[in-house]
mmCIF file of C-alpha atoms in Angstrom:
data_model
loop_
_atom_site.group_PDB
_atom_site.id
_atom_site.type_symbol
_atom_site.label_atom_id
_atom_site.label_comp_id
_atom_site.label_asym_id
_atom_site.label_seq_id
_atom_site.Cartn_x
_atom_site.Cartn_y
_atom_site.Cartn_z
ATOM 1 C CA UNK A 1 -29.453 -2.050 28.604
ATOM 2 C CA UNK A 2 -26.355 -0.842 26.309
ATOM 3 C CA UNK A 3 -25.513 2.608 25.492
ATOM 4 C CA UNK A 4 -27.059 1.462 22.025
ATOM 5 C CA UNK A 5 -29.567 -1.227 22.538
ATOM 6 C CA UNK A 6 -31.979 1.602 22.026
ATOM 7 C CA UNK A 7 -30.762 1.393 18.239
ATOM 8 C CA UNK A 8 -30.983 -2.526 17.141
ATOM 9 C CA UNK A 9 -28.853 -1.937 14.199
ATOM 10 C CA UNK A 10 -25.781 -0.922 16.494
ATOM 11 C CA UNK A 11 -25.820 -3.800 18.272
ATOM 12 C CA UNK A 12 -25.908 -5.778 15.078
ATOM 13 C CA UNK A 13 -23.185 -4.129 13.722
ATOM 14 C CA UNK A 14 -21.429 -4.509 16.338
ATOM 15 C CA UNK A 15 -21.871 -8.227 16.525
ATOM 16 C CA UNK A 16 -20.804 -8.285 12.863
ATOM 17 C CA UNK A 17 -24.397 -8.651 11.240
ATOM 18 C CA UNK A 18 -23.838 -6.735 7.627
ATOM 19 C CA UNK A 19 -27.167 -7.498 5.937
ATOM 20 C CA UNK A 20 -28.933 -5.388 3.540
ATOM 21 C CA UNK A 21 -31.555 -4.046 6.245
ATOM 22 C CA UNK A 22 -28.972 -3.392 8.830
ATOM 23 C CA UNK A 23 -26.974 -0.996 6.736
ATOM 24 C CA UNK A 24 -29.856 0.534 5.029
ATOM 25 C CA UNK A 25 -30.839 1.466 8.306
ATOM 26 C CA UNK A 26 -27.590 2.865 9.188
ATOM 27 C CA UNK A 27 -27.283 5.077 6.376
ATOM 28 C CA UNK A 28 -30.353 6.658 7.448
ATOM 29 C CA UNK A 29 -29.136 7.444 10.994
ATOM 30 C CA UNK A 30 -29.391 10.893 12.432
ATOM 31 C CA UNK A 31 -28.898 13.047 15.517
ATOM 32 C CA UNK A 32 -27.795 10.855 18.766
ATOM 33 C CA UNK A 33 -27.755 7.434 16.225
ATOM 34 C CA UNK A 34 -25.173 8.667 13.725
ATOM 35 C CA UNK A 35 -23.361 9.962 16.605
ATOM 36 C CA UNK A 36 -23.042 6.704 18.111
ATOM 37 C CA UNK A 37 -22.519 4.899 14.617
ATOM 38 C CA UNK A 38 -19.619 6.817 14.018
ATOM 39 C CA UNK A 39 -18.319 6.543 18.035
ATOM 40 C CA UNK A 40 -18.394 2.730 16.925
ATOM 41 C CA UNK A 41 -16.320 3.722 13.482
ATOM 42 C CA UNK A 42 -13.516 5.311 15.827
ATOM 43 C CA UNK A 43 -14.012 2.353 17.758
ATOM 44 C CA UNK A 44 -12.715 -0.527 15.119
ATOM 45 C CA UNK A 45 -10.205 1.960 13.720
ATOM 46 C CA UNK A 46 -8.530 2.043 17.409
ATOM 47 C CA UNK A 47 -8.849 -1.477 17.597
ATOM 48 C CA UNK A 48 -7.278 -2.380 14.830
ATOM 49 C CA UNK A 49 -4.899 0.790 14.342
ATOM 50 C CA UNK A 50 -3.701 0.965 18.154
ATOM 51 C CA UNK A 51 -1.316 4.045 17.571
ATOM 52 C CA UNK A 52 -4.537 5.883 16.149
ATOM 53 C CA UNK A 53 -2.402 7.176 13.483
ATOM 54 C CA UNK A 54 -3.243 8.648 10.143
ATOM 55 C CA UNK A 55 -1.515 7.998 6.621
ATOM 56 C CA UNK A 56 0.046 10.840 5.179
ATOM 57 C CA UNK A 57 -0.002 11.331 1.789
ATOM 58 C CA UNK A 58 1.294 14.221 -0.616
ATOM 59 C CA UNK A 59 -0.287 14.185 -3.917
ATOM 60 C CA UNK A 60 1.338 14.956 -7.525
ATOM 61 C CA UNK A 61 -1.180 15.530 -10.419
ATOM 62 C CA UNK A 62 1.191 13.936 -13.269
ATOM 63 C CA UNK A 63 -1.334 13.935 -16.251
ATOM 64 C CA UNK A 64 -4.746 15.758 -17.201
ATOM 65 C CA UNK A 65 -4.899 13.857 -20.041
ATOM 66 C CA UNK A 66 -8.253 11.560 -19.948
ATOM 67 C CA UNK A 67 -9.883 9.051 -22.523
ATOM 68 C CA UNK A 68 -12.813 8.786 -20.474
ATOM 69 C CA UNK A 69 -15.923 11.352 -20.370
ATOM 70 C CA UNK A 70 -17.470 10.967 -17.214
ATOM 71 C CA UNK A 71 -20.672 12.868 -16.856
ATOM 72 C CA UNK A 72 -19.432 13.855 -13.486
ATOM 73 C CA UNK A 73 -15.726 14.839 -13.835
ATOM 74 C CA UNK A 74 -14.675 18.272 -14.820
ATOM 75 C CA UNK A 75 -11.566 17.153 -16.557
ATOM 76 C CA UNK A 76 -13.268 15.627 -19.509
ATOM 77 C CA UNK A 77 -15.054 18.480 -19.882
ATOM 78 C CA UNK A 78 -12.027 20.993 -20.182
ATOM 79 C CA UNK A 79 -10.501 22.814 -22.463
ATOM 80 C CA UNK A 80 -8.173 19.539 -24.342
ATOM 81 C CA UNK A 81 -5.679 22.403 -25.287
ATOM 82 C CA UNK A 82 -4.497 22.725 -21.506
ATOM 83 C CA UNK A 83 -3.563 18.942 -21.311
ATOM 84 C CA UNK A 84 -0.664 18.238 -19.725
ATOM 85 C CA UNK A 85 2.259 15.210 -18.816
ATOM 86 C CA UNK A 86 4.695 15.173 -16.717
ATOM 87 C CA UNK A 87 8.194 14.016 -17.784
ATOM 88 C CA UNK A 88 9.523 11.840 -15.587
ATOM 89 C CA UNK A 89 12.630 14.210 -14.302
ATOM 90 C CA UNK A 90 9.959 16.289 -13.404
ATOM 91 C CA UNK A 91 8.468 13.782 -11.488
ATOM 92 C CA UNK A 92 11.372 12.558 -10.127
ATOM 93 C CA UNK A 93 12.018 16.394 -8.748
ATOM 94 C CA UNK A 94 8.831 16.754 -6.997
ATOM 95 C CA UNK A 95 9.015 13.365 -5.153
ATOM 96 C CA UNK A 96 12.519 14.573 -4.037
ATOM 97 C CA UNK A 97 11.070 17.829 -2.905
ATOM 98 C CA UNK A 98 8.062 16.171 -0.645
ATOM 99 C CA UNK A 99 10.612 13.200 0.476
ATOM 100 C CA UNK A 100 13.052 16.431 2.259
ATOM 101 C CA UNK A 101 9.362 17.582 3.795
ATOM 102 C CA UNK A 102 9.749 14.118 5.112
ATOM 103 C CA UNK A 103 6.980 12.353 3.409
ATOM 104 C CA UNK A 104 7.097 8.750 3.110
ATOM 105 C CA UNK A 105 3.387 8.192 0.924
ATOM 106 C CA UNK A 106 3.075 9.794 -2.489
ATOM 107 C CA UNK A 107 0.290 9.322 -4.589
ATOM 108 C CA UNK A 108 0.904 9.855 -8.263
ATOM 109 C CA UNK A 109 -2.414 10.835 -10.105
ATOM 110 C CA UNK A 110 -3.748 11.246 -13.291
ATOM 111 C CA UNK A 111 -6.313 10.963 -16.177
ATOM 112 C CA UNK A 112 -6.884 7.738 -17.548
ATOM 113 C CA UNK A 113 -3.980 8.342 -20.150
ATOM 114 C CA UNK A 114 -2.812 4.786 -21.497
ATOM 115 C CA UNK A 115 -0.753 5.837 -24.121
ATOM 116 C CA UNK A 116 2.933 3.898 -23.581
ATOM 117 C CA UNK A 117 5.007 6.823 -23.474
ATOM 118 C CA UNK A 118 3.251 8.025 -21.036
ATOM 119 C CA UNK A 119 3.045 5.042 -19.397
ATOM 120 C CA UNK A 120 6.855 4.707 -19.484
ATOM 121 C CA UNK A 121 7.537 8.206 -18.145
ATOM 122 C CA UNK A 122 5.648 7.308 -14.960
ATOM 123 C CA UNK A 123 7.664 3.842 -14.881
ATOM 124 C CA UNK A 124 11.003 5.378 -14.948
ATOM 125 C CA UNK A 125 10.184 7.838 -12.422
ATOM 126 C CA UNK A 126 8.525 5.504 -9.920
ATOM 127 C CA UNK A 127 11.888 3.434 -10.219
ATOM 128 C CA UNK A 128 14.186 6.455 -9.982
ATOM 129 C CA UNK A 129 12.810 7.509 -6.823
ATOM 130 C CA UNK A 130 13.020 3.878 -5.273
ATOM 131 C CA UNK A 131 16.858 3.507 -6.606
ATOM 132 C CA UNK A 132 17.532 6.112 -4.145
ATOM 133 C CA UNK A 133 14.605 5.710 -1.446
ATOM 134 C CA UNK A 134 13.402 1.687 -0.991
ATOM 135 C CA UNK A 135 11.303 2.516 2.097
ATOM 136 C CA UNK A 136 8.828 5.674 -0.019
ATOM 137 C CA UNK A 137 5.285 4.081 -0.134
ATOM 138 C CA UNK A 138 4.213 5.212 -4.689
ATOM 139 C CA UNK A 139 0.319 4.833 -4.478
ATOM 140 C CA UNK A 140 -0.995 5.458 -8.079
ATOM 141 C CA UNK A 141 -4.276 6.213 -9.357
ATOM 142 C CA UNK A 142 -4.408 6.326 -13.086
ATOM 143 C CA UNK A 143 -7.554 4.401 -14.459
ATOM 144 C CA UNK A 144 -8.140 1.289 -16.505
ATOM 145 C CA UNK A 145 -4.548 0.435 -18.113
ATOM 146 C CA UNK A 146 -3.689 -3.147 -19.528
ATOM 147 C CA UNK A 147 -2.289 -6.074 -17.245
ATOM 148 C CA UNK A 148 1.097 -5.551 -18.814
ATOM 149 C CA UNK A 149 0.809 -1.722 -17.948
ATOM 150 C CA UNK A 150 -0.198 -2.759 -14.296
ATOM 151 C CA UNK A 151 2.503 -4.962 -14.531
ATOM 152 C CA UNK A 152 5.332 -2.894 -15.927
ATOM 153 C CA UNK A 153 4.266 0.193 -13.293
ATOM 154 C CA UNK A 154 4.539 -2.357 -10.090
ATOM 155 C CA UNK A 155 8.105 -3.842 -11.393
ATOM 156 C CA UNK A 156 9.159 -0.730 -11.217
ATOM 157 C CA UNK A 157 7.972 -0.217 -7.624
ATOM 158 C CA UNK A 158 4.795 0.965 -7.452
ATOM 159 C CA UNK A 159 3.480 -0.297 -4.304
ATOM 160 C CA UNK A 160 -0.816 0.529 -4.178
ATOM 161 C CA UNK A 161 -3.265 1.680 -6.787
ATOM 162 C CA UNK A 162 -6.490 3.360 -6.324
ATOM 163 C CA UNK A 163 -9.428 2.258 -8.738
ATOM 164 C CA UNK A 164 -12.659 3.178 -7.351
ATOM 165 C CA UNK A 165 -15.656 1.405 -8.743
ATOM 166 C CA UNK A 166 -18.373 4.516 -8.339
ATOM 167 C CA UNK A 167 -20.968 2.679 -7.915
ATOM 168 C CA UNK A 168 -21.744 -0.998 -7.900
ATOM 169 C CA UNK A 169 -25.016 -0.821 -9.982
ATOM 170 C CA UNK A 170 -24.013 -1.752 -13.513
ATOM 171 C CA UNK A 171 -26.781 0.942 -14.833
ATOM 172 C CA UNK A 172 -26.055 3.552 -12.506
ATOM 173 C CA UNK A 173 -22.362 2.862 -13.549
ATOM 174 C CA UNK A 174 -23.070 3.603 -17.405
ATOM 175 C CA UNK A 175 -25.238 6.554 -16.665
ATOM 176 C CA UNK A 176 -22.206 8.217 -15.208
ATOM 177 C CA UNK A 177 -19.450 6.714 -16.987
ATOM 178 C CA UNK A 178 -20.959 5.876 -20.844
ATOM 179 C CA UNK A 179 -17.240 4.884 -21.894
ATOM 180 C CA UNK A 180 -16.806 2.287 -19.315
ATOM 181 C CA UNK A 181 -18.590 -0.442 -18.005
ATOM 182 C CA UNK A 182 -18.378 -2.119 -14.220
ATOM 183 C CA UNK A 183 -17.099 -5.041 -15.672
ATOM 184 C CA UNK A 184 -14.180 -3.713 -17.087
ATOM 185 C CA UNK A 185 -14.108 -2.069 -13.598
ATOM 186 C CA UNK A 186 -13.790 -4.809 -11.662
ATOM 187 C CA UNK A 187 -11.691 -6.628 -14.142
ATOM 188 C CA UNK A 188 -8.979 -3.895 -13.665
ATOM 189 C CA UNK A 189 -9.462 -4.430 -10.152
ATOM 190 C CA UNK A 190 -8.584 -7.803 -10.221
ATOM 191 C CA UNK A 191 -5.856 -7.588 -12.760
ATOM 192 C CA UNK A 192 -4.223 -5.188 -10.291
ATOM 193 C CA UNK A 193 -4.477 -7.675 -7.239
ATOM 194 C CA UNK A 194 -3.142 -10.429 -9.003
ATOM 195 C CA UNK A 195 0.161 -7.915 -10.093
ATOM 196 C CA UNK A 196 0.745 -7.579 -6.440
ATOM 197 C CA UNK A 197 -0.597 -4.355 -6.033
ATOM 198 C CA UNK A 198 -2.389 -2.954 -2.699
ATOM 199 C CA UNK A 199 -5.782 -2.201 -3.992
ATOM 200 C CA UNK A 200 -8.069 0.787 -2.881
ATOM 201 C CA UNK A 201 -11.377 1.251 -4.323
ATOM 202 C CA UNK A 202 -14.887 2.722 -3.608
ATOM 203 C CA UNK A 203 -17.965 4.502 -4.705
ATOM 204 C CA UNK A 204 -19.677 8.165 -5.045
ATOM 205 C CA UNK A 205 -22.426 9.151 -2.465
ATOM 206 C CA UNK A 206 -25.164 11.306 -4.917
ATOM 207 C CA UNK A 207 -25.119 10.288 -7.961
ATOM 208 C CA UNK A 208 -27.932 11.866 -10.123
ATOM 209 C CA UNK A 209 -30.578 8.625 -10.037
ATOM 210 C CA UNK A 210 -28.837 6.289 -6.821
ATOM 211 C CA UNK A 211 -30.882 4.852 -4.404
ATOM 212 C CA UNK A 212 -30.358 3.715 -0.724
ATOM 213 C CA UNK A 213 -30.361 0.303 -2.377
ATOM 214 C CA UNK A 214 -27.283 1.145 -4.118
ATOM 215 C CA UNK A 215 -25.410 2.188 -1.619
ATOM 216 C CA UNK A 216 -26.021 -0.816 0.384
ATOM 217 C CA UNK A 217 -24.885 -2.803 -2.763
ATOM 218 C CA UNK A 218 -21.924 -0.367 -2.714
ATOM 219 C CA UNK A 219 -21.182 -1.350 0.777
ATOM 220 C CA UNK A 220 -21.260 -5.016 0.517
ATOM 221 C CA UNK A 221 -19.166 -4.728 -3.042
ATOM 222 C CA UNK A 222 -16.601 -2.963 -1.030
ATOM 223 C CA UNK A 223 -16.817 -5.720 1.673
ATOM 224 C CA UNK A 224 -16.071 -8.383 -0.958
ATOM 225 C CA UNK A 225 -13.215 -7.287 -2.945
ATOM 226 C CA UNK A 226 -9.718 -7.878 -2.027
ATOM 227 C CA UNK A 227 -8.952 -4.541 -0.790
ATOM 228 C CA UNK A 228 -6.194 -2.504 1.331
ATOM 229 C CA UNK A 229 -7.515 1.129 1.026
ATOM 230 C CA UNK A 230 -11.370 1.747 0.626
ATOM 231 C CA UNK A 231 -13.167 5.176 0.380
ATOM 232 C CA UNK A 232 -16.364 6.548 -0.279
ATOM 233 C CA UNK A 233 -16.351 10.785 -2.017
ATOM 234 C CA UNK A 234 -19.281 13.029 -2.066
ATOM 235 C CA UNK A 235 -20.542 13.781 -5.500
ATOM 236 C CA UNK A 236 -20.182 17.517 -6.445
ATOM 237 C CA UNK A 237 -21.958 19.086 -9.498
ATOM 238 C CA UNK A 238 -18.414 19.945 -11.988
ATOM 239 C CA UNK A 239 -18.894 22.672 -14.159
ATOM 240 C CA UNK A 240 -18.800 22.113 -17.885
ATOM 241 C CA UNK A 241 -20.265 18.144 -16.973
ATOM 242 C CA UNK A 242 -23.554 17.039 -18.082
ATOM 243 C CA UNK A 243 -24.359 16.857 -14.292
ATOM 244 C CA UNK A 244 -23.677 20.103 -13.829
ATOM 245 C CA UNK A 245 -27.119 21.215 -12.625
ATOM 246 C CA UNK A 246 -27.838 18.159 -10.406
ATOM 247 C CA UNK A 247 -28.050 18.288 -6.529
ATOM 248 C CA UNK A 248 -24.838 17.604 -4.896
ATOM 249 C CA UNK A 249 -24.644 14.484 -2.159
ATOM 250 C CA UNK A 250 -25.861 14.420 1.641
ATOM 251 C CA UNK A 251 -22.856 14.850 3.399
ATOM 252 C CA UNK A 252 -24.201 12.963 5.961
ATOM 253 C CA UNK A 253 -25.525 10.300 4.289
ATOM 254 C CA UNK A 254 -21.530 10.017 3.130
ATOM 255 C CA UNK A 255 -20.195 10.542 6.485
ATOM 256 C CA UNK A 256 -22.386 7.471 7.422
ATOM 257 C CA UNK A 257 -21.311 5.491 4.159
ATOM 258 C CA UNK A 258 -17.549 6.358 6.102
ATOM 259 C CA UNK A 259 -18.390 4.945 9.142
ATOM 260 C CA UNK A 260 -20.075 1.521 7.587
ATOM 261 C CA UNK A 261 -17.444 0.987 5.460
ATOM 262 C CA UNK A 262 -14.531 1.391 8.643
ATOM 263 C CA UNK A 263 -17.097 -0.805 10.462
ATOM 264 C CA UNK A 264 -17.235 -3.681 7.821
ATOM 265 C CA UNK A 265 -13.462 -3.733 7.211
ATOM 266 C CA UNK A 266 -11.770 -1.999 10.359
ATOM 267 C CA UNK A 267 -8.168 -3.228 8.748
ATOM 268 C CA UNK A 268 -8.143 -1.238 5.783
ATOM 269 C CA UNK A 269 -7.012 2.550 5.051
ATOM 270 C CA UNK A 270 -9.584 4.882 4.510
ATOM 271 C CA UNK A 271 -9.144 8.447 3.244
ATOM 272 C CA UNK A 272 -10.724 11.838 4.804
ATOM 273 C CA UNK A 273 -11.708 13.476 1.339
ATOM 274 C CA UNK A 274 -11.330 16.898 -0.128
ATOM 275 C CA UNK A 275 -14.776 16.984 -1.249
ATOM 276 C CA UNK A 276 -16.344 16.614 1.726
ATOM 277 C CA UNK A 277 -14.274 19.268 3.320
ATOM 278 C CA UNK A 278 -15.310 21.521 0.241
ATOM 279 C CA UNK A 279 -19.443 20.549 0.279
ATOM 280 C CA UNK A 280 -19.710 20.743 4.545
ATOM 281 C CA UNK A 281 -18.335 23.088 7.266
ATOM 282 C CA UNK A 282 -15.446 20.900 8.926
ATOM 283 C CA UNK A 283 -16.296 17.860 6.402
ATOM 284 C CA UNK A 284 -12.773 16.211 6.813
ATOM 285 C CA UNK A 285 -13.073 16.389 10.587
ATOM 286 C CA UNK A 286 -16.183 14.805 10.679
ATOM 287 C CA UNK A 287 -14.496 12.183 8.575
ATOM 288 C CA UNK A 288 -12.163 11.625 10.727
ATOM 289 C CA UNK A 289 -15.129 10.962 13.645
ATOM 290 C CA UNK A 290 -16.377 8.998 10.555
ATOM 291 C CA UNK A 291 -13.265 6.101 11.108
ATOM 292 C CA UNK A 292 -11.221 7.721 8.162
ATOM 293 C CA UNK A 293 -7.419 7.330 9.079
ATOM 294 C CA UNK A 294 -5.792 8.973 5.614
ATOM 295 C CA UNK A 295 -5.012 12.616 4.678
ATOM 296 C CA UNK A 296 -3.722 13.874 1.117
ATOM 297 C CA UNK A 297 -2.121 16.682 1.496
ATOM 298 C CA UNK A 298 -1.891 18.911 -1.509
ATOM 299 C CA UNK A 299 1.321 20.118 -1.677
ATOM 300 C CA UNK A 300 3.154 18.095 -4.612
ATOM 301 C CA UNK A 301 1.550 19.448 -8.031
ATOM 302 C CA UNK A 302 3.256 22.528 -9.671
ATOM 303 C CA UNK A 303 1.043 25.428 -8.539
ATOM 304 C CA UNK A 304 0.661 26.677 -12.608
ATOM 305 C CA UNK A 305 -0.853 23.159 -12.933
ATOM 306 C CA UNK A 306 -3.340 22.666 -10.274
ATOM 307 C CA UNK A 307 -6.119 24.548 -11.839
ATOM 308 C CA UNK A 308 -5.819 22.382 -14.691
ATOM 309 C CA UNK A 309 -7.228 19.188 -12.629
ATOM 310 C CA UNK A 310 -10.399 19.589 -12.082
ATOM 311 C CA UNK A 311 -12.095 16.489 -11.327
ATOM 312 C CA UNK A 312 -14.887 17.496 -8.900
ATOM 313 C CA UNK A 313 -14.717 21.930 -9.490
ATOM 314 C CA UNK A 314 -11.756 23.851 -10.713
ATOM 315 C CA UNK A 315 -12.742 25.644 -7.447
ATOM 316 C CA UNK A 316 -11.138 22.519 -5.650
ATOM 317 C CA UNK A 317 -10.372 22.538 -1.723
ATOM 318 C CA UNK A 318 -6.776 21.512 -1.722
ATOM 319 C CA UNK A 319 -5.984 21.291 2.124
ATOM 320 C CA UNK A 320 -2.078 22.035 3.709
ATOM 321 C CA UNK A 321 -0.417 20.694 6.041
ATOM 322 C CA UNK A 322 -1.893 23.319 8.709
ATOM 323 C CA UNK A 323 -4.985 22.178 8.108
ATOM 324 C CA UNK A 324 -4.771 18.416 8.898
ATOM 325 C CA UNK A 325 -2.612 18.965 11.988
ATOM 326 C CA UNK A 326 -5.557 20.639 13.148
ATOM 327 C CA UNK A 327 -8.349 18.041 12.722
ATOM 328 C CA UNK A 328 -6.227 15.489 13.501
ATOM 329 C CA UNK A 329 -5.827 17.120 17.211
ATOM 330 C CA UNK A 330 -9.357 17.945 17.456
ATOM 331 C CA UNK A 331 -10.206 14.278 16.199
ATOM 332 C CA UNK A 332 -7.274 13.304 19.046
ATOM 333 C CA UNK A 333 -5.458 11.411 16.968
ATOM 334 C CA UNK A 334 -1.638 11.393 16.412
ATOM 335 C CA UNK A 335 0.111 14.238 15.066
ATOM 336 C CA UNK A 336 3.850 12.497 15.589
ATOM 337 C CA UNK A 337 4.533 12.057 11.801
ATOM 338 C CA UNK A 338 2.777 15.182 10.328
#
C-alpha cells in the first residue's frame, strides 16, 4: 500500500483523474490528507520547476481610479476625491528604482480605468522602460479594456496580464460584480491571448453565497483556459463594501484550492497571496507548501499612495523583502535571486 492509498482521491490525482468528485473531495481534506495533498502540490511544482525557484515580483499601484463597483472591493467604495494616476515619468522612475534593487518582474496595477489618456500614460511608460531594459518581465493587471487597448499596451511591451475571473458561476459572478458579467470576463480573457499576452487568471475562495460546487467549476475553468499564471485569493470582508459584514473565506479550504490548481496545471506560475498572509498566521508560507511559486513584493508604490488602494482592507498586509526570504527558506526553496 502507498503512502496515500489510504486516501483514493490522491491516488487519482495523482494519476491525473480531475473529475468533479475527485476535487470536491479534495477541497474538503483535513489533518494528515491536506498534508499529503499539498506534499503532492510541492511535488509537480519540483517536477516541473527543477530549480524550485520562485518569481519575484515588485508591485506599482499606478491608478485607483475604477469604473467597476464590486460588492467586494474596497476601492469602489472609497472616497472618489482621493483618486489617483500615475504619469508615466513617474512610472518610468519607480521601475528604474526597483530595476537598481535588481528586479527583473514588475507588475503594474490598477483600477479598471479605460479612459485613453490613461491608457496612453501606461503605454509610454511600459515602452520607456523596455527602450532601456529588453530583458524586464511588465505584468499588468488593469481590468476589462478594449482589444485595441490590449493591443496598443502589448506593442509597447507589455509581456503578461492578470484578469482573474472570480468565480466561474455566471450568478455568483453578478452577485459580486453587478457591472460586469462572466462573459465579458472571459471575452477579455481571450482577447488578451490572442494579442500575445501571457494570461493569469483565477477565482475568490468565500464569496458570500459559493458552494463547493463552484469551486470545483472554478477549478476545471482554470484547467481549460489558455493560461500562464493562475491563482486563487481568499475573500476578505472590505470596509465601506456591501459585503462588509459577511464571513471571510476558509483559509484552508483556499490553501487546498492552491494545491488543486498546482496539481491540475503543474507548468503554470502561481502566486503566494497577501490576503492569505493577512486572514491566517503564516498564510503565505503555507502557500508556498500549497505549490505557489510567486511572491509580490510591495515595495514599488509611493508610500503617500498605498493607503489609497484598498482592494481587500485599507488595513492591507503589504509584505518586504525580509519577509519572503524567510518563507521561502522555511518552504526550502531558492533564495538565489531574492
Amino acid at each position: 500500500m502507498t503512502q496515500t492509498a489510504e486516501y483514493t482521491f490522491l491516488e487519482r490525482l495523482r494519476s491525473g483523474q480531475y473529475a468533479d468528485e475527485v476535487l470536491k473531495e479534495a477541497l474538503g481534506a483535513r489533518g494528515r490528507a491536506q498534508d499529503l495533498l499539498m506534499a503532492l502540490a510541492q511535488e509537480r511544482r519540483l517536477k516541473f520547476f527543477p530549480e524550485n525557484r520562485a518569481q519575484v515580483r515588485s508591485v506599482i499601484e499606478v491608478s485607483n481610479v475604477c469604473r467597476q463597483k464590486c460588492n467586494y472591493c474596497a476601492i469602489g467604495g472609497k472616497d472618489q476625491s482621493l483618486n489617483f494616476t500615475l504619469k508615466a515619468d513617474v512610472m518610468v522612475a519607480l521601475m528604474k528604482h526597483l530595476i537598481e534593487k535588481g528586479r527583473q518582474t514588475i507588475l503594474l496595477q490598477s483600477g479598471e480605468n479605460v479612459d485613453d489618456s490613461f491608457i496612453g500614460e501606461l503605454a509610454s511608460a511600459v515602452s520607456r522602460i523596455k527602450a532601456e531594459h529588453a530583458g524586464l518581465r511588465i505584468i499588468l493587471c488593469c481590468g476589462n479594456l478594449s482589444r485595441e487597448q490590449y493591443r496598443r499596451l502589448r506593442a509597447a511591451g507589455a509581456t503578461d496580464y492578470i484578469l482573474k475571473f472570480e468565480a466561474s458561476n455566471p450568478e455568483l459572478f453578478a452577485r459580486c460584480k453587478p457591472n460586469d458579467t462572466l462573459e465579458n470576463r472571459l471575452h477579455c480573457i481571450t482577447l488578451l491571448h490572442e494579442e500575445g499576452f501571457r494570461v493569469g487568471s483565477g477565482n475568490i475562495v468565500g464569496l458570500p453565497g459559493q458552494t463547493i460546487d463552484d469551486l470545483v467549476s472554478d477549478l476545471q475553468l482554470a484547467h481549460r483556459l489558455p493560461l500562464s499564471m493562475n491563482s486563487t485569493t481568499i475573500f476578505v470582508p472590505a470596509e465601506n463594501t456591501p459585503f462588509a459584514n459577511e464571513s471571510a473565506g476558509d483559509p484552508h479550504l483556499t490553501l487546498n484550492m492552491m494545491a488543486l490548481l498546482r496539481i491540475m496545471n503543474p507548468q503554470r506560475l502561481m502566486p503566494t497571496t497577501s490576503s492569505l498572509e493577512k486572514m491566517i498566521p503564516d498564510g503565505q508560507y503555507l502557500g508556498l507548501l500549497a505549490g505557489a511559486n510567486t511572491v509580490t513584493i510591495h515595495d514599488g508604490t509611493p508610500a503617500e499612495l498605498e493607503k489609497h488602494f484598498p482592494i481587500y482592507s485599507a488595513k492591507r498586509i503589504r509584505p518586504q523583502i525580509e519577509h519572503f526570504r524567510d518563507i521561502l527558506k522555511r518552504a526550502n526553496m531558492n533564495t538565489d535571486n531574492i
